[in-house]
């Protein structure tokens, strides 16, 4: 069985930036599962997955356009501190997960004021050329329900409330 449309693919990955620094890895937790062809993962990685089999190991380098996008330098937004109640103490450089009407968004705090916080709304990995070291651990047919929902269920996949 190969990674292709309507398959649920489970994989371990280690993510490095262009300097070779490790940014993130699934090795210290469960592997990740995604539904192929449903835009669950960044497009450059999904393209590289196509046609691979279980136990395949490979590396792929993805340009920002096919990863988390290019940085928009004017993407600084000012947020009232009272909107951030419940997030605890906030500091410059911290990454916040904000709920917006377009869904959850990750932003980086760039400036603290007395009543407001300036955040950089670029994704923390925007503008980065990323290399993924991938090992595929499982491939299976998607269930009808998964195909309908557009994501994988079960360990490493989407957890419903
Ligand atoms: Zn679902």
PDB file of C-alpha atoms and ligand atoms in Angstrom:
ATOM      1  CA  UNK A   1       0.000   0.000   0.000  1.00  0.00           C
ATOM      2  CA  UNK A   2       1.343   3.474  -0.827  1.00  0.00           C
ATOM      3  CA  UNK A   3       0.633   6.956   0.477  1.00  0.00           C
ATOM      4  CA  UNK A   4      -2.005   8.435  -1.827  1.00  0.00           C
ATOM      5  CA  UNK A   5      -5.461   9.991  -1.814  1.00  0.00           C
ATOM      6  CA  UNK A   6      -7.883   8.572   0.813  1.00  0.00           C
ATOM      7  CA  UNK A   7      -5.139   6.783   2.782  1.00  0.00           C
ATOM      8  CA  UNK A   8      -4.367   7.537   6.403  1.00  0.00           C
ATOM      9  CA  UNK A   9      -0.600   7.780   6.740  1.00  0.00           C
ATOM     10  CA  UNK A  10       1.186   7.626  10.104  1.00  0.00           C
ATOM     11  CA  UNK A  11       4.742   8.909  10.347  1.00  0.00           C
ATOM     12  CA  UNK A  12       7.512  10.113  12.602  1.00  0.00           C
ATOM     13  CA  UNK A  13       9.265  13.317  11.667  1.00  0.00           C
ATOM     14  CA  UNK A  14      12.061  15.587  12.765  1.00  0.00           C
ATOM     15  CA  UNK A  15      11.841  19.163  11.547  1.00  0.00           C
ATOM     16  CA  UNK A  16      14.951  21.293  11.002  1.00  0.00           C
ATOM     17  CA  UNK A  17      15.367  24.865   9.805  1.00  0.00           C
ATOM     18  CA  UNK A  18      17.812  25.990   7.116  1.00  0.00           C
ATOM     19  CA  UNK A  19      20.589  26.309   9.730  1.00  0.00           C
ATOM     20  CA  UNK A  20      20.107  22.661  10.659  1.00  0.00           C
ATOM     21  CA  UNK A  21      18.631  23.382  14.112  1.00  0.00           C
ATOM     22  CA  UNK A  22      15.992  20.925  15.254  1.00  0.00           C
ATOM     23  CA  UNK A  23      12.678  22.790  15.647  1.00  0.00           C
ATOM     24  CA  UNK A  24      10.337  19.953  16.467  1.00  0.00           C
ATOM     25  CA  UNK A  25      10.187  16.166  16.510  1.00  0.00           C
ATOM     26  CA  UNK A  26       7.523  13.512  16.943  1.00  0.00           C
ATOM     27  CA  UNK A  27      10.153  11.085  18.284  1.00  0.00           C
ATOM     28  CA  UNK A  28       9.373  11.920  21.903  1.00  0.00           C
ATOM     29  CA  UNK A  29       5.644  11.285  21.436  1.00  0.00           C
ATOM     30  CA  UNK A  30       3.251   9.305  19.217  1.00  0.00           C
ATOM     31  CA  UNK A  31       3.768   9.480  15.467  1.00  0.00           C
ATOM     32  CA  UNK A  32       1.424  11.784  13.580  1.00  0.00           C
ATOM     33  CA  UNK A  33      -1.452  10.616  11.360  1.00  0.00           C
ATOM     34  CA  UNK A  34      -2.964  12.526   8.461  1.00  0.00           C
ATOM     35  CA  UNK A  35      -5.455  11.938   5.660  1.00  0.00           C
ATOM     36  CA  UNK A  36      -3.655  12.174   2.333  1.00  0.00           C
ATOM     37  CA  UNK A  37      -5.177  14.658  -0.121  1.00  0.00           C
ATOM     38  CA  UNK A  38      -7.047  16.645   2.546  1.00  0.00           C
ATOM     39  CA  UNK A  39      -4.526  19.441   3.244  1.00  0.00           C
ATOM     40  CA  UNK A  40      -3.922  18.169   6.805  1.00  0.00           C
ATOM     41  CA  UNK A  41      -0.176  18.804   6.510  1.00  0.00           C
ATOM     42  CA  UNK A  42       1.836  21.426   4.644  1.00  0.00           C
ATOM     43  CA  UNK A  43       1.649  20.970   0.885  1.00  0.00           C
ATOM     44  CA  UNK A  44       5.382  20.436   0.302  1.00  0.00           C
ATOM     45  CA  UNK A  45       5.428  17.557   2.775  1.00  0.00           C
ATOM     46  CA  UNK A  46       2.243  15.979   1.427  1.00  0.00           C
ATOM     47  CA  UNK A  47       3.676  16.032  -2.115  1.00  0.00           C
ATOM     48  CA  UNK A  48       6.824  14.298  -0.899  1.00  0.00           C
ATOM     49  CA  UNK A  49       4.781  11.600   0.872  1.00  0.00           C
ATOM     50  CA  UNK A  50       2.969  10.541  -2.299  1.00  0.00           C
ATOM     51  CA  UNK A  51       3.944   7.037  -3.427  1.00  0.00           C
ATOM     52  CA  UNK A  52       5.968   6.123  -0.330  1.00  0.00           C
ATOM     53  CA  UNK A  53       5.464   2.847   1.550  1.00  0.00           C
ATOM     54  CA  UNK A  54       5.556   1.742   5.194  1.00  0.00           C
ATOM     55  CA  UNK A  55       9.095   1.767   6.624  1.00  0.00           C
ATOM     56  CA  UNK A  56      10.281   4.255   3.985  1.00  0.00           C
ATOM     57  CA  UNK A  57      12.671   6.852   5.384  1.00  0.00           C
ATOM     58  CA  UNK A  58      13.384  10.025   3.459  1.00  0.00           C
ATOM     59  CA  UNK A  59      14.231  13.705   3.812  1.00  0.00           C
ATOM     60  CA  UNK A  60      12.504  16.551   2.046  1.00  0.00           C
ATOM     61  CA  UNK A  61      13.352  20.242   2.003  1.00  0.00           C
ATOM     62  CA  UNK A  62      10.368  22.542   1.615  1.00  0.00           C
ATOM     63  CA  UNK A  63      10.465  26.212   0.597  1.00  0.00           C
ATOM     64  CA  UNK A  64       8.343  28.693   2.622  1.00  0.00           C
ATOM     65  CA  UNK A  65       5.730  28.930  -0.161  1.00  0.00           C
ATOM     66  CA  UNK A  66       4.938  25.241   0.333  1.00  0.00           C
ATOM     67  CA  UNK A  67       5.408  25.323   4.109  1.00  0.00           C
ATOM     68  CA  UNK A  68       4.143  28.092   6.433  1.00  0.00           C
ATOM     69  CA  UNK A  69       4.225  30.901   3.882  1.00  0.00           C
ATOM     70  CA  UNK A  70       6.501  33.898   3.408  1.00  0.00           C
ATOM     71  CA  UNK A  71       6.763  36.489   6.168  1.00  0.00           C
ATOM     72  CA  UNK A  72       4.617  39.611   5.823  1.00  0.00           C
ATOM     73  CA  UNK A  73       6.608  42.369   7.549  1.00  0.00           C
ATOM     74  CA  UNK A  74       3.519  44.486   8.242  1.00  0.00           C
ATOM     75  CA  UNK A  75       1.650  41.724  10.006  1.00  0.00           C
ATOM     76  CA  UNK A  76       1.905  43.236  13.499  1.00  0.00           C
ATOM     77  CA  UNK A  77      -1.361  43.460  15.397  1.00  0.00           C
ATOM     78  CA  UNK A  78      -2.232  45.221  18.671  1.00  0.00           C
ATOM     79  CA  UNK A  79      -4.360  43.255  21.110  1.00  0.00           C
ATOM     80  CA  UNK A  80      -5.879  44.536  24.372  1.00  0.00           C
ATOM     81  CA  UNK A  81      -4.348  42.707  27.338  1.00  0.00           C
ATOM     82  CA  UNK A  82      -7.786  42.008  28.756  1.00  0.00           C
ATOM     83  CA  UNK A  83      -8.482  39.806  25.729  1.00  0.00           C
ATOM     84  CA  UNK A  84      -5.575  37.606  26.824  1.00  0.00           C
ATOM     85  CA  UNK A  85      -6.835  36.929  30.340  1.00  0.00           C
ATOM     86  CA  UNK A  86      -6.294  33.340  31.336  1.00  0.00           C
ATOM     87  CA  UNK A  87      -3.074  32.926  29.360  1.00  0.00           C
ATOM     88  CA  UNK A  88      -0.953  33.687  32.434  1.00  0.00           C
ATOM     89  CA  UNK A  89       2.095  35.942  32.421  1.00  0.00           C
ATOM     90  CA  UNK A  90       3.008  37.094  28.926  1.00  0.00           C
ATOM     91  CA  UNK A  91       6.536  37.965  27.797  1.00  0.00           C
ATOM     92  CA  UNK A  92       8.211  39.200  24.615  1.00  0.00           C
ATOM     93  CA  UNK A  93       9.152  36.279  22.376  1.00  0.00           C
ATOM     94  CA  UNK A  94       6.380  34.077  23.696  1.00  0.00           C
ATOM     95  CA  UNK A  95       4.148  32.238  21.236  1.00  0.00           C
ATOM     96  CA  UNK A  96       0.426  32.519  21.953  1.00  0.00           C
ATOM     97  CA  UNK A  97      -2.417  30.434  20.600  1.00  0.00           C
ATOM     98  CA  UNK A  98      -5.298  32.827  19.948  1.00  0.00           C
ATOM     99  CA  UNK A  99      -8.842  31.865  19.118  1.00  0.00           C
ATOM    100  CA  UNK A 100     -10.109  33.970  16.221  1.00  0.00           C
ATOM    101  CA  UNK A 101     -13.205  33.787  14.064  1.00  0.00           C
ATOM    102  CA  UNK A 102     -10.976  32.137  11.439  1.00  0.00           C
ATOM    103  CA  UNK A 103      -9.916  29.434  13.909  1.00  0.00           C
ATOM    104  CA  UNK A 104      -6.840  29.102  16.145  1.00  0.00           C
ATOM    105  CA  UNK A 105      -3.868  31.275  15.161  1.00  0.00           C
ATOM    106  CA  UNK A 106      -0.303  31.206  16.501  1.00  0.00           C
ATOM    107  CA  UNK A 107       1.273  34.610  17.065  1.00  0.00           C
ATOM    108  CA  UNK A 108       4.528  35.801  18.622  1.00  0.00           C
ATOM    109  CA  UNK A 109       4.629  38.595  21.226  1.00  0.00           C
ATOM    110  CA  UNK A 110       6.941  41.385  19.993  1.00  0.00           C
ATOM    111  CA  UNK A 111       6.129  44.224  22.394  1.00  0.00           C
ATOM    112  CA  UNK A 112       4.447  44.543  25.791  1.00  0.00           C
ATOM    113  CA  UNK A 113       2.517  47.667  26.743  1.00  0.00           C
ATOM    114  CA  UNK A 114       0.547  48.534  29.824  1.00  0.00           C
ATOM    115  CA  UNK A 115      -2.833  47.854  28.267  1.00  0.00           C
ATOM    116  CA  UNK A 116      -1.929  46.274  24.935  1.00  0.00           C
ATOM    117  CA  UNK A 117       0.330  43.650  23.457  1.00  0.00           C
ATOM    118  CA  UNK A 118       1.793  43.837  19.948  1.00  0.00           C
ATOM    119  CA  UNK A 119       1.950  40.453  18.280  1.00  0.00           C
ATOM    120  CA  UNK A 120       3.499  39.259  15.051  1.00  0.00           C
ATOM    121  CA  UNK A 121       0.720  37.350  13.315  1.00  0.00           C
ATOM    122  CA  UNK A 122       3.094  35.553  10.959  1.00  0.00           C
ATOM    123  CA  UNK A 123       3.288  31.856  11.745  1.00  0.00           C
ATOM    124  CA  UNK A 124       6.451  31.270  13.831  1.00  0.00           C
ATOM    125  CA  UNK A 125       7.841  29.167  10.963  1.00  0.00           C
ATOM    126  CA  UNK A 126       6.815  31.600   8.188  1.00  0.00           C
ATOM    127  CA  UNK A 127       9.711  32.441   5.865  1.00  0.00           C
ATOM    128  CA  UNK A 128      11.642  29.334   6.915  1.00  0.00           C
ATOM    129  CA  UNK A 129      12.950  26.726   4.501  1.00  0.00           C
ATOM    130  CA  UNK A 130      12.277  23.499   6.387  1.00  0.00           C
ATOM    131  CA  UNK A 131      13.736  20.022   6.156  1.00  0.00           C
ATOM    132  CA  UNK A 132      11.701  17.055   7.348  1.00  0.00           C
ATOM    133  CA  UNK A 133      13.299  13.696   8.123  1.00  0.00           C
ATOM    134  CA  UNK A 134      10.394  11.311   7.740  1.00  0.00           C
ATOM    135  CA  UNK A 135       9.782   7.656   8.607  1.00  0.00           C
ATOM    136  CA  UNK A 136       6.434   6.183   7.594  1.00  0.00           C
ATOM    137  CA  UNK A 137       5.172   3.754  10.235  1.00  0.00           C
ATOM    138  CA  UNK A 138       1.690   2.880   8.945  1.00  0.00           C
ATOM    139  CA  UNK A 139      -0.594   3.312   5.927  1.00  0.00           C
ATOM    140  CA  UNK A 140      -4.238   2.231   5.863  1.00  0.00           C
ATOM    141  CA  UNK A 141      -7.464   2.988   4.010  1.00  0.00           C
ATOM    142  CA  UNK A 142      -9.391   5.943   5.416  1.00  0.00           C
ATOM    143  CA  UNK A 143     -12.785   5.090   6.910  1.00  0.00           C
ATOM    144  CA  UNK A 144     -15.869   6.630   5.336  1.00  0.00           C
ATOM    145  CA  UNK A 145     -16.182   8.879   8.362  1.00  0.00           C
ATOM    146  CA  UNK A 146     -12.581  10.097   8.064  1.00  0.00           C
ATOM    147  CA  UNK A 147     -13.031  10.802   4.349  1.00  0.00           C
ATOM    148  CA  UNK A 148     -16.201  12.763   5.142  1.00  0.00           C
ATOM    149  CA  UNK A 149     -14.519  14.751   7.949  1.00  0.00           C
ATOM    150  CA  UNK A 150     -11.357  15.405   5.938  1.00  0.00           C
ATOM    151  CA  UNK A 151      -8.940  14.224   8.632  1.00  0.00           C
ATOM    152  CA  UNK A 152      -7.568  11.099  10.320  1.00  0.00           C
ATOM    153  CA  UNK A 153      -9.051   9.739  13.543  1.00  0.00           C
ATOM    154  CA  UNK A 154      -7.402   7.716  16.285  1.00  0.00           C
ATOM    155  CA  UNK A 155      -3.906   7.947  17.807  1.00  0.00           C
ATOM    156  CA  UNK A 156      -1.870  10.759  16.245  1.00  0.00           C
ATOM    157  CA  UNK A 157      -4.935  12.038  14.372  1.00  0.00           C
ATOM    158  CA  UNK A 158      -7.824  14.373  15.116  1.00  0.00           C
ATOM    159  CA  UNK A 159      -9.301  13.992  18.611  1.00  0.00           C
ATOM    160  CA  UNK A 160     -13.000  14.831  18.788  1.00  0.00           C
ATOM    161  CA  UNK A 161     -14.397  16.309  22.008  1.00  0.00           C
TER     162      UNK A 161
HETATM  163 ZN1  LIG B   1     -13.498  13.681  12.501  1.00  0.00          ZN
END
